[in-house]
CSV table of C-alpha atoms in Angstrom, one decimal:
chain,number,residue,atom,x,y,z
M,1,MET,CA,9.8,-72.7,-108.0
M,2,LYS,CA,12.5,-71.0,-105.8
M,3,ASP,CA,15.2,-69.0,-107.6
M,4,PRO,CA,18.4,-70.0,-105.9
M,5,VAL,CA,20.1,-66.7,-106.6
M,6,LEU,CA,17.3,-64.7,-105.0
M,7,VAL,CA,17.0,-67.1,-102.1
M,8,ARG,CA,20.7,-66.6,-101.4
M,9,ARG,CA,20.2,-62.9,-101.7
M,10,SER,CA,17.2,-62.8,-99.4
M,11,ILE,CA,19.1,-64.7,-96.7
M,12,ALA,CA,22.2,-62.6,-97.1
M,13,LEU,CA,20.4,-59.2,-97.1
M,14,PRO,CA,19.4,-58.1,-93.6
M,15,ASN,CA,15.8,-57.2,-93.1
M,16,LEU,CA,16.7,-53.7,-92.0
M,17,ALA,CA,13.4,-53.0,-90.2
M,18,GLN,CA,13.7,-56.2,-88.1
M,19,THR,CA,17.4,-55.6,-87.5
M,20,LEU,CA,16.8,-52.1,-86.2
M,21,GLY,CA,13.8,-53.3,-84.2
M,22,ALA,CA,11.8,-50.5,-85.8
M,23,ILE,CA,8.0,-50.2,-85.6
M,24,LEU,CA,6.8,-50.8,-89.2
M,25,THR,CA,4.6,-47.8,-89.7
M,26,TYR,CA,5.3,-47.1,-93.3
M,27,SER,CA,5.8,-43.6,-92.2
M,28,ALA,CA,9.0,-42.4,-94.1
M,29,GLU,CA,8.5,-39.1,-95.8
M,30,ILE,CA,8.6,-39.2,-99.6
M,31,SER,CA,10.8,-36.5,-101.0
M,32,ARG,CA,13.3,-35.9,-103.7
M,33,ASP,CA,16.1,-37.0,-101.3
M,34,HIS,CA,14.1,-40.2,-100.4
M,35,PRO,CA,11.7,-41.1,-103.3
M,36,THR,CA,9.7,-44.3,-103.2
M,37,CYS,CA,9.2,-46.9,-105.9
M,38,ILE,CA,6.1,-48.3,-107.6
M,39,LEU,CA,6.6,-51.3,-109.7
M,40,PHE,CA,3.8,-52.7,-111.9
M,41,VAL,CA,4.0,-56.5,-112.8
M,42,VAL,CA,1.5,-57.2,-115.6
M,43,ASP,CA,0.2,-60.5,-117.0
M,44,GLN,CA,0.2,-60.3,-120.8
M,45,SER,CA,-0.9,-63.9,-121.5
M,46,GLY,CA,-3.3,-64.8,-124.3
M,47,SER,CA,-6.4,-64.7,-122.0
M,48,MET,CA,-5.9,-60.9,-121.4
M,49,ALA,CA,-7.3,-60.5,-124.9
M,50,ASP,CA,-10.8,-61.5,-123.6
M,51,ALA,CA,-13.3,-58.7,-123.4
M,52,MET,CA,-14.5,-57.0,-120.2
M,53,ALA,CA,-17.9,-55.5,-119.6
M,54,THR,CA,-16.8,-52.2,-121.1
M,55,GLY,CA,-16.2,-54.0,-124.5
M,56,LYS,CA,-12.5,-53.4,-124.2
M,57,SER,CA,-10.1,-56.3,-123.7
M,58,LYS,CA,-8.6,-56.8,-120.3
M,59,ALA,CA,-5.2,-56.0,-121.7
M,60,ASP,CA,-6.5,-52.7,-123.3
M,61,PHE,CA,-8.3,-51.7,-120.1
M,62,VAL,CA,-5.3,-52.4,-117.8
M,63,ALA,CA,-3.0,-50.5,-120.2
M,64,ASP,CA,-5.4,-47.4,-120.1
M,65,VAL,CA,-5.5,-47.5,-116.3
M,66,MET,CA,-1.7,-47.8,-116.1
M,67,ASN,CA,-1.1,-44.9,-118.4
M,68,LYS,CA,-3.6,-42.8,-116.5
M,69,THR,CA,-2.0,-43.8,-113.2
M,70,ILE,CA,1.4,-42.8,-114.4
M,71,TYR,CA,0.1,-39.5,-115.7
M,72,THR,CA,-1.5,-38.8,-112.3
M,73,LEU,CA,1.8,-39.5,-110.6
M,74,VAL,CA,3.5,-37.1,-113.0
M,75,THR,CA,0.9,-34.5,-112.2
M,76,ASN,CA,1.2,-35.0,-108.5
M,77,CYS,CA,5.0,-34.5,-108.8
M,78,THR,CA,4.7,-31.3,-110.9
M,79,LYS,CA,5.5,-28.1,-109.0
M,80,SER,CA,6.3,-24.5,-110.2
M,81,ASP,CA,9.9,-25.5,-110.9
M,82,GLY,CA,9.0,-28.6,-112.9
M,83,VAL,CA,8.5,-32.3,-112.1
M,84,ARG,CA,10.1,-33.4,-108.9
M,85,ASN,CA,11.4,-36.9,-108.4
M,86,TYR,CA,9.2,-38.2,-105.7
M,87,PHE,CA,8.7,-41.6,-107.4
M,88,ASP,CA,10.6,-44.2,-109.3
M,89,VAL,CA,8.3,-46.2,-111.5
M,90,GLY,CA,8.9,-49.6,-113.1
M,91,ILE,CA,7.2,-52.2,-115.2
M,92,VAL,CA,7.7,-55.9,-115.6
M,93,THR,CA,5.5,-57.9,-118.0
M,94,TYR,CA,5.2,-61.6,-118.7
M,95,GLY,CA,3.4,-63.7,-121.3
M,96,GLY,CA,4.0,-65.5,-124.6
M,97,GLY,CA,6.8,-63.1,-125.4
M,98,GLY,CA,8.7,-64.0,-122.3
M,99,THR,CA,9.5,-61.5,-119.5
M,100,ARG,CA,10.2,-57.9,-120.3
M,101,ALA,CA,11.1,-54.9,-118.1
M,102,GLY,CA,11.2,-51.2,-118.5
M,103,LEU,CA,9.2,-48.2,-119.7
M,104,ALA,CA,11.8,-45.7,-120.8
M,105,GLY,CA,15.4,-46.3,-121.8
M,106,GLY,CA,15.2,-50.1,-121.2
M,107,LYS,CA,15.6,-49.8,-117.5
M,108,ALA,CA,13.2,-51.8,-115.3
M,109,ILE,CA,12.7,-48.8,-113.0
M,110,SER,CA,12.9,-45.2,-114.2
M,111,SER,CA,12.5,-41.9,-112.4
M,112,ILE,CA,9.2,-40.1,-112.7
M,113,VAL,CA,11.1,-37.2,-114.3
M,114,ASP,CA,12.4,-39.5,-117.1
M,115,LEU,CA,8.9,-40.8,-117.7
M,116,ALA,CA,7.4,-37.3,-117.7
M,117,ASN,CA,9.8,-36.3,-120.5
M,118,ASN,CA,9.6,-39.5,-122.5
M,119,PRO,CA,6.1,-40.8,-123.1
M,120,THR,CA,6.0,-43.2,-126.1
M,121,ARG,CA,3.4,-40.9,-127.7
M,122,VAL,CA,0.5,-38.5,-126.9
M,123,GLU,CA,-2.9,-39.5,-128.3
M,124,ASP,CA,-5.9,-37.3,-128.8
M,125,ARG,CA,-8.9,-38.8,-127.1
M,126,THR,CA,-12.5,-37.9,-126.3
M,127,ARG,CA,-13.9,-37.7,-122.8
M,128,HIS,CA,-17.6,-37.4,-122.0
M,129,GLU,CA,-18.4,-34.9,-119.2
M,130,ASP,CA,-21.5,-33.8,-117.4
M,131,ASP,CA,-22.8,-30.5,-118.8
M,132,GLY,CA,-24.6,-29.7,-115.5
M,133,ALA,CA,-28.0,-29.6,-117.3
M,134,GLY,CA,-28.8,-33.3,-117.5
M,135,GLY,CA,-26.7,-34.0,-120.6
M,136,VAL,CA,-23.1,-34.8,-121.5
M,137,PHE,CA,-20.6,-33.2,-123.9
M,138,GLU,CA,-17.5,-34.4,-125.5
M,139,ARG,CA,-14.1,-32.9,-124.5
M,140,ARG,CA,-10.9,-33.5,-126.5
M,141,VAL,CA,-8.1,-34.4,-124.2
M,142,LYS,CA,-4.4,-35.3,-124.6
M,143,PHE,CA,-3.6,-38.8,-123.3
M,144,PRO,CA,0.1,-39.7,-122.8
M,145,VAL,CA,1.0,-43.3,-123.5
M,146,TRP,CA,3.9,-45.2,-121.9
M,147,PHE,CA,2.6,-48.7,-121.9
M,148,ASP,CA,0.9,-50.6,-124.8
M,149,PRO,CA,-1.3,-53.7,-124.4
M,150,THR,CA,-0.2,-57.1,-125.6
M,151,ALA,CA,-1.8,-60.6,-125.0
M,152,SER,CA,-0.4,-63.9,-126.1
M,153,GLY,CA,0.8,-67.4,-124.9
M,154,GLY,CA,1.0,-68.8,-121.4
M,155,THR,CA,1.3,-67.2,-117.9
M,156,PRO,CA,5.0,-67.4,-116.7
M,157,MET,CA,4.1,-65.7,-113.4
M,158,CYS,CA,7.1,-67.0,-111.5
M,159,ALA,CA,9.5,-65.7,-114.1
M,160,GLY,CA,7.8,-62.3,-114.1
M,161,LEU,CA,7.9,-62.0,-110.3
M,162,THR,CA,11.6,-63.2,-110.2
M,163,THR,CA,12.5,-60.3,-112.6
M,164,ALA,CA,10.6,-57.9,-110.3
M,165,ALA,CA,12.5,-59.2,-107.3
M,166,GLU,CA,15.8,-58.6,-109.0
M,167,ALA,CA,14.8,-55.0,-109.8
M,168,ILE,CA,13.4,-54.3,-106.3
M,169,GLY,CA,16.4,-55.8,-104.5
M,170,ASP,CA,18.7,-53.4,-106.3
M,171,TRP,CA,16.4,-50.5,-105.6
M,172,CYS,CA,16.2,-51.3,-101.9
M,173,ASP,CA,20.0,-51.5,-101.7
M,174,ALA,CA,20.2,-48.0,-103.2
M,175,HIS,CA,17.4,-46.4,-101.0
M,176,PRO,CA,17.7,-47.9,-97.5
M,177,HIS,CA,15.9,-44.9,-95.8
M,178,SER,CA,12.9,-44.6,-98.2
M,179,TYR,CA,9.3,-45.6,-98.0
M,180,PRO,CA,9.4,-49.3,-99.2
M,181,PRO,CA,8.5,-50.2,-102.8
M,182,THR,CA,4.9,-51.0,-103.7
M,183,ILE,CA,4.5,-53.8,-106.2
M,184,ILE,CA,1.1,-54.0,-108.0
M,185,HIS,CA,0.7,-57.4,-109.7
M,186,VAL,CA,-2.1,-57.7,-112.2
M,187,THR,CA,-3.1,-61.1,-113.6
M,188,ASP,CA,-6.2,-62.9,-114.9
M,189,GLY,CA,-4.9,-66.5,-114.8
M,190,GLU,CA,-3.0,-69.2,-113.0
M,191,SER,CA,0.8,-69.5,-113.2
M,192,THR,CA,2.0,-71.9,-115.9
M,193,ASP,CA,5.6,-72.0,-114.7
M,194,GLY,CA,5.1,-73.2,-111.1
M,195,ASP,CA,3.9,-72.1,-107.7
M,196,PRO,CA,4.5,-68.3,-107.3
M,197,SER,CA,4.3,-68.5,-103.5
M,198,ASN,CA,8.0,-68.9,-103.0
M,199,ILE,CA,9.0,-65.9,-105.1
M,200,GLY,CA,6.2,-64.0,-103.3
M,201,ASP,CA,8.0,-64.8,-100.0
M,202,VAL,CA,11.3,-63.5,-101.4
M,203,LEU,CA,9.6,-60.2,-102.4
M,204,HIS,CA,8.3,-59.8,-98.8
M,205,GLN,CA,11.8,-60.3,-97.5
M,206,LEU,CA,13.1,-57.3,-99.5
M,207,SER,CA,12.8,-54.2,-97.4
M,208,THR,CA,14.0,-50.7,-96.5
M,209,GLY,CA,14.4,-49.3,-93.0
M,210,ASP,CA,10.7,-48.3,-93.1
M,211,GLY,CA,9.3,-51.7,-93.7
M,212,GLU,CA,8.9,-54.7,-96.0
M,213,CYS,CA,8.0,-54.3,-99.7
M,214,LEU,CA,4.2,-54.1,-100.2
M,215,LEU,CA,3.0,-56.7,-102.7
M,216,PHE,CA,-0.6,-56.1,-103.8
M,217,ASN,CA,-2.3,-58.6,-106.2
M,218,ILE,CA,-5.4,-58.0,-108.4
M,219,HIS,CA,-7.1,-60.7,-110.4
M,220,VAL,CA,-9.1,-59.2,-113.2
M,221,SER,CA,-12.2,-60.8,-114.6
M,222,GLY,CA,-14.2,-60.5,-117.8
M,223,ASP,CA,-17.2,-62.4,-116.5
M,224,ASN,CA,-19.9,-61.5,-114.0
M,225,SER,CA,-18.5,-63.4,-111.0
M,226,GLU,CA,-18.9,-61.8,-107.6
M,227,PRO,CA,-15.7,-59.8,-106.8
M,228,THR,CA,-13.8,-60.1,-103.5
M,229,THR,CA,-12.2,-56.9,-102.4
M,230,PHE,CA,-9.6,-56.4,-99.7
M,231,PRO,CA,-10.4,-59.5,-97.6
M,232,SER,CA,-9.1,-60.1,-94.1
M,233,SER,CA,-9.1,-63.9,-94.4
M,234,GLU,CA,-9.1,-66.5,-97.1
M,235,ALA,CA,-12.3,-68.2,-95.8
M,236,SER,CA,-14.6,-66.7,-98.4
M,237,LEU,CA,-12.3,-67.2,-101.4
M,238,PRO,CA,-13.6,-69.6,-104.1
M,239,ASN,CA,-10.6,-71.8,-104.9
M,240,ALA,CA,-7.0,-72.6,-104.2
M,241,TYR,CA,-5.7,-70.2,-106.8
M,242,ALA,CA,-7.4,-67.3,-105.1
M,243,ARG,CA,-6.1,-68.4,-101.7
M,244,THR,CA,-2.6,-68.5,-103.1
M,245,LEU,CA,-2.8,-64.9,-104.4
M,246,TYR,CA,-4.3,-63.8,-101.0
M,247,ARG,CA,-1.4,-65.3,-99.0
M,248,MET,CA,1.0,-63.6,-101.3
M,249,SER,CA,-0.6,-60.2,-100.7
M,250,SER,CA,0.7,-57.8,-98.0
M,251,PRO,CA,-1.5,-56.5,-95.2
M,252,MET,CA,-2.5,-52.9,-96.0
M,253,PRO,CA,-0.9,-50.2,-93.9
M,254,ASP,CA,-3.4,-48.0,-92.0
M,255,HIS,CA,-3.2,-45.1,-94.3
M,256,ILE,CA,-4.0,-47.3,-97.4
M,257,ARG,CA,-6.8,-48.9,-95.5
M,258,ARG,CA,-8.3,-45.5,-94.9
M,259,LEU,CA,-8.0,-44.6,-98.6
M,260,ALA,CA,-9.9,-47.8,-99.5
M,261,GLY,CA,-12.5,-46.9,-96.9
M,262,GLN,CA,-12.9,-43.4,-98.4
M,263,LYS,CA,-13.8,-45.1,-101.7
M,264,GLY,CA,-16.6,-47.1,-100.0
M,265,TYR,CA,-14.9,-50.4,-99.5
M,266,ALA,CA,-15.4,-52.3,-96.3
M,267,VAL,CA,-11.9,-52.9,-95.0
M,268,GLY,CA,-11.5,-54.8,-91.8
M,269,ASP,CA,-8.5,-55.3,-89.5
M,270,GLY,CA,-5.8,-57.3,-91.2
M,271,ALA,CA,-7.2,-56.6,-94.7
M,272,ARG,CA,-4.8,-57.4,-97.5
M,273,GLY,CA,-4.1,-55.6,-100.7
M,274,PHE,CA,-5.9,-58.2,-102.9
M,275,MET,CA,-8.9,-58.3,-105.2
M,276,PHE,CA,-10.3,-61.3,-106.9
M,277,ASN,CA,-12.6,-61.2,-110.0
M,278,ALA,CA,-12.2,-57.4,-110.2
M,279,ASP,CA,-14.3,-55.5,-112.7
M,280,PRO,CA,-13.2,-52.3,-114.5
M,281,ARG,CA,-14.3,-50.0,-111.6
M,282,HIS,CA,-12.4,-52.1,-109.1
M,283,ILE,CA,-9.3,-52.2,-111.2
M,284,ALA,CA,-9.3,-48.4,-111.4
M,285,ASP,CA,-9.9,-48.0,-107.7
M,286,PHE,CA,-7.2,-50.6,-106.9
M,287,PHE,CA,-4.5,-48.7,-108.9
M,288,ASP,CA,-5.5,-45.4,-107.3
M,289,ILE,CA,-5.5,-46.8,-103.8
M,290,GLY,CA,-2.2,-48.7,-104.2
M,291,THR,CA,-0.2,-45.9,-105.7
M,292,ARG,CA,-1.0,-43.2,-103.1
M,293,PRO,CA,1.6,-43.6,-100.3
M,294,ARG,CA,1.7,-40.5,-98.3
M,295,LEU,CA,3.3,-37.8,-100.3
M,296,THR,CA,4.7,-35.1,-98.1
M,297,ALA,CA,5.6,-31.6,-99.2
M,298,ASP,CA,9.2,-31.3,-100.3
M,299,ARG,CA,11.4,-29.0,-98.4
């Protein structure tokens, strides 16, 4: 399915990086004057209620990882004078309830400052930690929550990615000199409203002067299937659905490849931001790797 509005927009909007003949190094400094954007696109179809190896449902586990990731971003932006706006963060979900956007105040994309000041709630949770003597102890911790899990109905992936493209297009217009947006798309099933490839192409055409938007896809699994992590080709992928998600995924910039390597992943030349049949550990790693563009000290 090709959204005519977005297609017109993608043709009308210049690809700034190509127009300027720039080298796409994804090297723009991230600062309060030039924040970057991270947009999560999350599948909330009925199959996300299936359990993972941890016993939690896929929807519950993804929600926990998302909330922890947002909290980490807030922490990384906190200085002596408060939370600095290095990031804008957004959410788009799709499932039986249709497509929804926004974490705080109903906006698809909010500043990290707004999110820091407006979690939905703060829960008391228990964390098990190493006591240094061969045992573990329980520590009570505060856990801010911005995003709640839901799972129902079909998988309107095209509609969800179209909503994401609308939000990202507006953001790029307002931030032409920023590190380009990173879109992390989480799904466990095939699209039920058409081929998502075309809208994936539209997302890749949206850009800032520092490069095209980065679209990273992670397919989560509750079974014991062998995962595929950061492949450089589609040759080893098990089916046409996996190959579609691979083609939609952006090549990883060098600094993100290095982050993946530091976590122990084999990342070859041309590796793409894509995992298939990801288990809980891979999901947590993927979010951490994908949400760490180079943060430079603010001046």
